[in-house]
Amino acid sequence: MSYPGPQGPFAASQAPAGYPPPQQMAGAQYPPFPQPGSPYAPQHPPYAGWLRRAGAFLLDILINFGPMWLLMGIANAIGEGRSGDSGEIPAAILGWGGLIAMIATLVVQLMREGRTGQTVGKRALGIRAVRDRDGLMPGIGLALGRRLCQFLNYAVFGLGWWWAIWDTKSQTFADKITSVVVVRADAGPARQPAAPWQ
């Protein structure tokens, strides 16, 4: 049994209109994977330094939990300063108000980071979190996953946080798991994802 030769019905010269010519399969070489710096690899602005990231993290801690700590402190002072039940109701109201303020702040910060790559702390320090594969904003879903994975950074004396000091992409453990990098915000424009939950 013979097979059609190069001039048979599947030859490139006789391929139907609108179809690409068939590629040679035997011994065909696949194109090389995009290397860093090539026009097909994602181009990121300079990675954010560890000190900037640490400063933004501490500022966000103060913003996220500061109102709750303040209101809880006032509630505690009221509860201890008044005898009997007279201080319990105001103290309880302030305590619950502090808890609600913390939850609201965490939600707002999460939405900001998903849509713009920046929490208030990151914006103040001029850095932004983006997806490593394409440089787009993380989206709310990925930002939430990264926030949950940050608990792994505390393992082994906070090794995940220290890892960003010597990592080539300045990534913590949570960044590596979620494929996120933190870059300088002043070195490139923000690019939005196709959908907010991507």
Coordinates of N, CA and C in Angstrom, one line a residue:
M1 N 0.9 -1.2 0.0 CA 0.0 0.0 0.0 C 0.9 1.2 0.0
S2 N 0.6 2.2 -0.9 CA 1.4 3.4 -1.0 C 0.6 4.6 -0.4
Y3 N 1.3 5.5 0.1 CA 0.7 6.7 0.6 C 1.0 7.9 -0.3
P4 N 0.1 8.9 -0.3 CA 0.3 10.0 -1.2 C 1.7 10.7 -1.0
G5 N 2.3 11.0 -2.1 CA 3.6 11.7 -2.0 C 3.4 13.2 -1.7
P6 N 4.5 13.9 -1.8 CA 4.4 15.3 -1.5 C 3.4 16.1 -2.4
Q7 N 3.1 15.5 -3.5 CA 2.2 16.2 -4.4 C 0.8 15.6 -4.3
G8 N 0.5 14.8 -3.2 CA -0.8 14.2 -3.0 C -1.8 15.2 -2.6
P9 N -3.0 14.7 -2.2 CA -4.1 15.6 -1.8 C -3.9 16.4 -0.6
F10 N -2.9 16.0 0.3 CA -2.6 16.8 1.5 C -1.4 17.7 1.4
A11 N -0.9 17.9 0.2 CA 0.3 18.7 0.0 C -0.1 20.2 0.3
A12 N 0.9 20.9 0.7 CA 0.7 22.3 1.1 C 0.1 23.1 -0.1
S13 N 0.6 22.8 -1.3 CA 0.2 23.5 -2.5 C -1.3 23.3 -2.8
Q14 N -1.9 22.1 -2.4 CA -3.2 21.8 -2.7 C -4.1 21.9 -1.5
A15 N -3.7 22.5 -0.4 CA -4.5 22.6 0.8 C -5.7 23.5 0.5
P16 N -6.9 23.2 1.0 CA -8.1 24.0 0.8 C -7.9 25.4 1.2
A17 N -8.6 26.3 0.5 CA -8.4 27.7 0.8 C -8.9 28.0 2.3
G18 N -8.2 28.8 3.0 CA -8.6 29.2 4.3 C -7.9 28.3 5.4
Y19 N -7.3 27.2 5.0 CA -6.6 26.3 5.9 C -5.1 26.5 5.9
P20 N -4.5 26.4 7.0 CA -3.0 26.5 7.0 C -2.4 25.3 6.4
P21 N -1.2 25.4 5.8 CA -0.6 24.1 5.2 C -0.2 23.2 6.4
P22 N -0.3 21.9 6.1 CA 0.1 20.9 7.2 C 1.5 21.0 7.5
Q23 N 1.9 20.8 8.8 CA 3.3 20.9 9.2 C 3.9 19.5 9.1
Q24 N 5.2 19.5 8.9 CA 5.9 18.2 8.9 C 6.0 17.7 10.3
M25 N 5.5 16.5 10.6 CA 5.5 15.9 11.9 C 6.8 15.2 12.3
A26 N 7.4 14.4 11.4 CA 8.5 13.6 11.8 C 9.7 14.6 11.9
G27 N 10.4 14.6 13.0 CA 11.5 15.4 13.3 C 11.3 16.9 13.4
A28 N 10.0 17.2 13.5 CA 9.7 18.7 13.6 C 10.2 19.2 15.0
Q29 N 10.7 20.4 14.9 CA 11.2 21.0 16.2 C 10.2 22.0 16.6
Y30 N 9.9 22.0 17.9 CA 8.9 22.9 18.5 C 9.7 24.2 18.8
P31 N 9.0 25.3 18.7 CA 9.6 26.6 19.0 C 10.1 26.7 20.4
P32 N 11.2 27.4 20.7 CA 11.7 27.4 22.1 C 10.7 28.2 23.0
F33 N 10.8 27.8 24.3 CA 9.9 28.5 25.3 C 10.4 29.9 25.4
P34 N 9.4 30.9 25.6 CA 9.8 32.3 25.7 C 10.8 32.5 26.9
Q35 N 11.9 33.1 26.6 CA 12.9 33.4 27.7 C 12.7 34.8 28.2
P36 N 13.1 35.0 29.5 CA 13.0 36.3 30.1 C 13.6 37.4 29.2
G37 N 13.0 38.4 28.9 CA 13.5 39.5 28.1 C 13.1 39.4 26.6
S38 N 12.5 38.2 26.2 CA 12.0 38.1 24.9 C 10.7 38.9 24.7
P39 N 10.3 39.2 23.5 CA 9.1 40.0 23.3 C 7.8 39.2 23.7
Y40 N 7.9 37.9 23.8 CA 6.7 37.1 24.1 C 6.6 36.8 25.6
A41 N 7.6 37.1 26.4 CA 7.6 36.9 27.8 C 7.0 38.1 28.5
P42 N 6.3 37.9 29.6 CA 5.7 39.1 30.3 C 6.7 40.0 30.8
Q43 N 6.6 41.3 30.5 CA 7.5 42.3 31.0 C 7.0 43.0 32.2
H44 N 7.8 42.9 33.3 CA 7.3 43.5 34.6 C 8.2 44.7 34.8
P45 N 7.7 45.7 35.5 CA 8.5 46.8 36.0 C 9.4 46.2 37.1
P46 N 10.4 47.0 37.6 CA 11.3 46.5 38.6 C 10.5 46.0 39.8
Y47 N 11.0 44.8 40.4 CA 10.4 44.3 41.5 C 10.5 45.2 42.8
A48 N 9.5 45.2 43.6 CA 9.6 46.0 44.8 C 10.6 45.5 45.8
G49 N 11.3 46.3 46.5 CA 12.3 45.9 47.5 C 11.6 45.5 48.7
W50 N 12.4 44.7 49.5 CA 11.8 44.1 50.7 C 11.4 45.2 51.8
L51 N 12.2 46.3 51.9 CA 11.9 47.3 52.9 C 10.6 48.0 52.5
R52 N 10.3 48.3 51.2 CA 9.1 48.9 50.8 C 7.9 48.0 51.1
R53 N 8.1 46.7 50.9 CA 7.0 45.7 51.1 C 6.7 45.6 52.6
A54 N 7.8 45.6 53.4 CA 7.6 45.6 54.9 C 6.9 46.8 55.4
G55 N 7.3 48.0 54.9 CA 6.6 49.2 55.3 C 5.2 49.2 54.9
A56 N 4.8 48.8 53.7 CA 3.4 48.7 53.3 C 2.6 47.8 54.1
F57 N 3.3 46.6 54.5 CA 2.6 45.6 55.3 C 2.3 46.2 56.7
L58 N 3.2 46.9 57.3 CA 3.0 47.4 58.6 C 2.0 48.5 58.6
L59 N 2.0 49.4 57.5 CA 1.0 50.4 57.4 C -0.4 49.8 57.2
D60 N -0.5 48.7 56.4 CA -1.8 48.1 56.3 C -2.3 47.4 57.6
I61 N -1.4 46.9 58.4 CA -1.8 46.3 59.7 C -2.4 47.4 60.5
L62 N -1.8 48.6 60.5 CA -2.2 49.7 61.3 C -3.6 50.2 60.8
I63 N -3.8 50.2 59.5 CA -5.1 50.7 58.9 C -6.2 49.6 59.2
N64 N -5.8 48.4 59.0 CA -6.8 47.3 59.1 C -7.3 47.1 60.6
F65 N -6.4 47.2 61.5 CA -6.7 46.8 62.9 C -6.7 48.0 63.9
G66 N -6.1 49.1 63.4 CA -6.0 50.3 64.3 C -7.4 50.7 64.9
P67 N -8.4 50.9 64.0 CA -9.7 51.4 64.6 C -10.3 50.4 65.6
M68 N -10.1 49.1 65.3 CA -10.6 48.1 66.3 C -9.9 48.2 67.6
W69 N -8.5 48.3 67.5 CA -7.7 48.4 68.8 C -8.1 49.6 69.6
L70 N -8.4 50.7 68.9 CA -8.7 52.0 69.5 C -10.1 51.8 70.2
L71 N -11.1 51.3 69.5 CA -12.4 51.2 70.0 C -12.5 50.2 71.2
M72 N -11.7 49.1 71.0 CA -11.7 48.1 72.1 C -11.0 48.6 73.3
G73 N -10.0 49.5 73.1 CA -9.3 50.1 74.3 C -10.3 51.0 75.0
I74 N -11.0 51.8 74.3 CA -12.0 52.7 74.9 C -13.1 51.9 75.6
A75 N -13.5 50.8 75.0 CA -14.6 50.0 75.6 C -14.1 49.4 76.9
N76 N -12.8 48.9 76.9 CA -12.2 48.3 78.1 C -12.1 49.4 79.2
A77 N -11.7 50.6 78.8 CA -11.6 51.7 79.8 C -12.9 52.0 80.4
I78 N -14.0 52.1 79.6 CA -15.3 52.4 80.1 C -15.8 51.3 81.0
G79 N -15.6 50.0 80.6 CA -16.0 48.9 81.4 C -15.4 48.8 82.7
E80 N -14.1 49.2 82.8 CA -13.4 49.1 84.1 C -13.6 50.4 84.9
G81 N -13.9 51.5 84.3 CA -14.1 52.8 85.0 C -15.4 52.9 85.7
R82 N -16.4 52.2 85.2 CA -17.8 52.3 85.8 C -18.1 51.1 86.6
S83 N -18.7 51.3 87.7 CA -19.0 50.1 88.6 C -20.4 49.6 88.2
G84 N -20.6 48.4 88.4 CA -21.9 47.7 88.1 C -22.1 47.5 86.6
D85 N -23.4 47.6 86.2 CA -23.7 47.4 84.8 C -23.8 48.7 83.9
S86 N -23.5 49.8 84.5 CA -23.7 51.1 83.8 C -22.7 51.2 82.6
G87 N -21.6 50.5 82.7 CA -20.6 50.7 81.6 C -20.6 49.5 80.6
E88 N -21.4 48.5 80.8 CA -21.4 47.3 80.0 C -22.0 47.6 78.6
I89 N -23.1 48.3 78.5 CA -23.7 48.5 77.2 C -22.9 49.4 76.3
P90 N -22.4 50.6 76.8 CA -21.5 51.4 75.9 C -20.2 50.6 75.5
A91 N -19.7 49.8 76.5 CA -18.5 49.0 76.2 C -18.8 48.0 75.1
A92 N -19.9 47.3 75.2 CA -20.3 46.3 74.2 C -20.5 47.0 72.8
I93 N -21.2 48.1 72.8 CA -21.4 48.8 71.5 C -20.1 49.2 70.9
L94 N -19.1 49.7 71.7 CA -17.8 50.1 71.1 C -17.1 48.9 70.7
G95 N -17.2 47.8 71.4 CA -16.5 46.6 71.0 C -17.0 46.0 69.7
W96 N -18.3 45.9 69.6 CA -18.9 45.5 68.3 C -18.6 46.4 67.2
G97 N -18.6 47.7 67.5 CA -18.2 48.7 66.5 C -16.8 48.5 65.9
G98 N -15.9 48.2 66.9 CA -14.5 48.0 66.5 C -14.4 46.7 65.6
L99 N -15.1 45.7 65.9 CA -15.1 44.5 65.1 C -15.7 44.7 63.7
I100 N -16.8 45.4 63.6 CA -17.4 45.7 62.3 C -16.5 46.6 61.5
A101 N -15.8 47.6 62.2 CA -14.9 48.5 61.4 C -13.7 47.6 60.9
M102 N -13.2 46.7 61.6 CA -12.1 45.8 61.1 C -12.5 45.0 59.9
I103 N -13.7 44.4 60.0 CA -14.2 43.6 58.9 C -14.4 44.4 57.6
A104 N -15.0 45.6 57.8 CA -15.3 46.5 56.7 C -13.9 47.0 56.0
T105 N -13.0 47.3 56.9 CA -11.7 47.7 56.3 C -11.0 46.6 55.6
L106 N -11.0 45.4 56.1 CA -10.4 44.2 55.4 C -11.1 44.0 54.0
V107 N -12.4 44.1 54.0 CA -13.1 43.9 52.7 C -12.7 45.0 51.7
V108 N -12.7 46.3 52.1 CA -12.3 47.4 51.2 C -10.9 47.2 50.7
Q109 N -10.0 46.8 51.6 CA -8.6 46.6 51.3 C -8.5 45.5 50.2
L110 N -9.2 44.4 50.5 CA -9.2 43.3 49.5 C -9.7 43.7 48.2
M111 N -10.8 44.4 48.1 CA -11.3 44.9 46.8 C -10.4 45.8 46.1
R112 N -9.7 46.7 46.9 CA -8.7 47.6 46.3 C -7.6 46.9 45.7
E113 N -7.1 45.9 46.4 CA -5.9 45.1 45.9 C -6.3 44.3 44.7
G114 N -7.5 43.7 44.7 CA -7.9 43.0 43.5 C -8.1 43.8 42.3
R115 N -8.6 45.0 42.4 CA -8.9 45.8 41.2 C -7.7 46.7 40.8
T116 N -6.9 47.1 41.7 CA -5.8 48.0 41.4 C -4.4 47.4 41.7
G117 N -4.4 46.3 42.4 CA -3.1 45.8 42.9 C -2.5 46.5 44.1
Q118 N -3.3 47.4 44.6 CA -2.7 48.2 45.7 C -3.7 48.3 46.9
T119 N -3.2 48.0 48.1 CA -3.9 48.4 49.3 C -3.5 49.8 49.6
V120 N -4.0 50.4 50.7 CA -3.6 51.8 51.1 C -2.1 51.8 51.3
G121 N -1.6 50.8 52.1 CA -0.2 50.8 52.4 C 0.7 50.6 51.1
K122 N 0.3 49.8 50.2 CA 1.0 49.6 48.9 C 1.0 50.9 48.1
R123 N -0.1 51.6 48.1 CA -0.2 52.9 47.4 C 0.7 53.9 48.0
A124 N 0.7 54.0 49.3 CA 1.5 55.0 50.0 C 3.0 54.7 49.7
L125 N 3.4 53.4 49.6 CA 4.8 53.1 49.4 C 5.2 52.9 47.9
G126 N 4.2 53.1 47.0 CA 4.5 53.1 45.6 C 4.8 51.7 45.0
I127 N 4.0 50.7 45.5 CA 4.2 49.3 45.0 C 2.8 48.8 44.6
R128 N 2.9 47.7 43.8 CA 1.6 47.1 43.3 C 1.8 45.6 43.1
A129 N 0.8 44.8 43.4 CA 0.8 43.4 43.2 C 0.1 43.1 41.8
V130 N 0.8 42.3 41.0 CA 0.3 41.9 39.7 C 0.5 40.4 39.5
R131 N -0.2 39.8 38.5 CA -0.1 38.4 38.2 C 1.3 38.3 37.4
D132 N 2.0 37.2 37.8 CA 3.3 37.0 37.2 C 3.2 36.7 35.7
R133 N 2.2 35.9 35.3 CA 2.2 35.4 33.9 C 1.9 36.5 32.9
D134 N 1.1 37.6 33.3 CA 0.8 38.5 32.2 C 0.8 40.0 32.7
G135 N 1.1 40.2 34.0 CA 1.3 41.6 34.5 C -0.1 42.3 34.8
L136 N -1.2 41.5 34.7 CA -2.5 42.1 35.0 C -2.7 42.2 36.5
M137 N -3.7 43.1 36.8 CA -4.2 43.1 38.2 C -4.6 41.8 38.7
P138 N -4.4 41.4 40.0 CA -4.8 40.0 40.4 C -6.2 39.7 40.3
G139 N -7.1 40.6 40.5 CA -8.6 40.3 40.6 C -8.9 39.9 42.1
I140 N -10.1 40.1 42.4 CA -10.5 39.9 43.8 C -10.3 38.4 44.3
G141 N -10.6 37.5 43.4 CA -10.5 36.1 43.8 C -9.0 35.7 44.1
L142 N -8.1 36.1 43.2 CA -6.7 35.8 43.4 C -6.1 36.6 44.6
A143 N -6.6 37.8 44.8 CA -6.2 38.6 46.0 C -6.6 37.9 47.3
L144 N -7.8 37.4 47.3 CA -8.3 36.7 48.5 C -7.5 35.4 48.7
G145 N -7.2 34.6 47.7 CA -6.4 33.4 47.8 C -5.0 33.7 48.3
R146 N -4.4 34.8 47.8 CA -3.1 35.2 48.3 C -3.1 35.7 49.7
R147 N -4.2 36.4 50.1 CA -4.3 36.8 51.5 C -4.4 35.6 52.5
L148 N -5.1 34.5 52.0 CA -5.3 33.3 52.9 C -3.9 32.6 52.9
C149 N -3.2 32.5 51.8 CA -1.9 31.8 51.7 C -0.8 32.6 52.6
Q150 N -1.1 33.8 52.9 CA 0.0 34.5 53.6 C 0.2 34.0 55.0
F151 N -0.7 33.2 55.5 CA -0.5 32.5 56.8 C 0.7 31.6 56.7
L152 N 1.0 31.0 55.6 CA 2.1 30.1 55.4 C 3.4 30.9 55.6
N153 N 3.4 32.2 55.3 CA 4.6 33.0 55.5 C 5.1 33.0 56.9
Y154 N 4.2 32.8 57.9 CA 4.6 32.8 59.3 C 5.3 31.5 59.8
A155 N 5.2 30.5 59.0 CA 5.8 29.2 59.4 C 7.3 29.3 59.5
V156 N 7.9 28.6 60.4 CA 9.4 28.5 60.6 C 9.9 29.9 60.8
F157 N 9.5 30.6 61.9 CA 10.0 31.9 62.3 C 9.8 32.9 61.2
G158 N 8.7 32.8 60.4 CA 8.4 33.8 59.4 C 9.3 33.7 58.2
L159 N 9.7 32.5 57.9 CA 10.6 32.3 56.7 C 10.0 32.8 55.4
G160 N 8.7 32.6 55.3 CA 8.1 33.0 54.0 C 8.3 34.5 53.7
W161 N 8.2 35.3 54.8 CA 8.4 36.8 54.6 C 9.9 37.1 54.3
W162 N 10.8 36.4 55.0 CA 12.3 36.7 54.8 C 12.7 36.2 53.4
W163 N 12.0 35.2 52.9 CA 12.4 34.6 51.6 C 12.5 35.7 50.5
A164 N 11.6 36.7 50.6 CA 11.6 37.7 49.5 C 12.8 38.5 49.5
I165 N 13.7 38.5 50.5 CA 14.9 39.3 50.5 C 15.9 38.8 49.5
W166 N 16.0 37.4 49.3 CA 17.0 36.9 48.4 C 16.4 36.2 47.2
D167 N 15.1 36.2 47.1 CA 14.4 35.6 45.9 C 14.6 36.4 44.7
T168 N 14.8 35.8 43.5 CA 15.1 36.6 42.3 C 13.9 37.5 41.9
K169 N 12.7 37.1 42.3 CA 11.5 37.9 42.0 C 10.9 38.6 43.2
S170 N 11.7 38.5 44.3 CA 11.3 39.1 45.6 C 9.9 38.6 46.0
Q171 N 9.7 37.3 45.8 CA 8.4 36.7 46.2 C 8.4 36.1 47.6
T172 N 7.4 36.2 48.3 CA 7.2 35.4 49.5 C 6.6 34.1 49.2
F173 N 6.4 33.2 50.2 CA 5.8 31.9 49.9 C 4.4 32.1 49.3
A174 N 3.6 33.0 49.8 CA 2.2 33.2 49.3 C 2.3 33.7 47.9
D175 N 3.2 34.6 47.6 CA 3.4 35.1 46.2 C 3.7 33.9 45.2
K176 N 4.5 33.0 45.6 CA 4.9 31.9 44.7 C 3.7 31.0 44.5
I177 N 3.0 30.7 45.6 CA 1.8 29.8 45.5 C 0.8 30.4 44.5
T178 N 0.5 31.7 44.6 CA -0.5 32.3 43.8 C 0.0 32.9 42.5
S179 N 1.3 32.8 42.2 CA 2.0 33.4 41.0 C 1.7 34.9 40.9
V180 N 2.0 35.6 42.0 CA 1.9 37.0 42.1 C 3.3 37.6 42.3
V181 N 3.6 38.7 41.7 CA 4.8 39.5 42.0 C 4.4 40.9 42.4
V182 N 5.2 41.5 43.3 CA 5.0 42.9 43.7 C 6.0 43.7 43.0
V183 N 5.6 44.8 42.3 CA 6.5 45.6 41.5 C 6.3 47.0 41.9
R184 N 7.3 47.8 41.4 CA 7.2 49.3 41.6 C 6.1 49.8 40.8
A185 N 5.2 50.6 41.4 CA 4.0 51.1 40.8 C 4.3 52.3 39.8
D186 N 5.4 53.0 40.1 CA 5.8 54.2 39.3 C 6.5 53.8 38.0
A187 N 6.7 52.5 37.8 CA 7.5 52.1 36.6 C 6.7 51.6 35.5
G188 N 5.4 51.5 35.6 CA 4.5 51.1 34.5 C 3.0 51.3 34.9
P189 N 2.2 51.4 33.8 CA 0.8 51.6 34.1 C 0.1 50.3 34.5
A190 N -1.0 50.5 35.2 CA -1.8 49.4 35.7 C -2.6 48.8 34.6
R191 N -2.7 47.5 34.5 CA -3.5 46.8 33.4 C -4.6 46.0 34.1
Q192 N -5.8 46.1 33.7 CA -6.9 45.5 34.4 C -7.2 44.1 33.8
P193 N -7.6 43.1 34.6 CA -7.9 41.8 34.1 C -9.3 41.9 33.4
A194 N -9.5 40.8 32.6 CA -10.8 40.8 31.8 C -12.0 40.7 32.7
A195 N -11.9 40.0 33.8 CA -13.0 39.9 34.8 C -12.5 40.1 36.2
P196 N -13.3 40.7 37.1 CA -12.8 41.1 38.4 C -12.4 39.9 39.2
W197 N -13.0 38.7 39.0 CA -12.7 37.5 39.8 C -11.6 36.7 39.2
Q198 N -10.9 37.1 38.1 CA -9.8 36.3 37.6 C -8.6 36.3 38.5

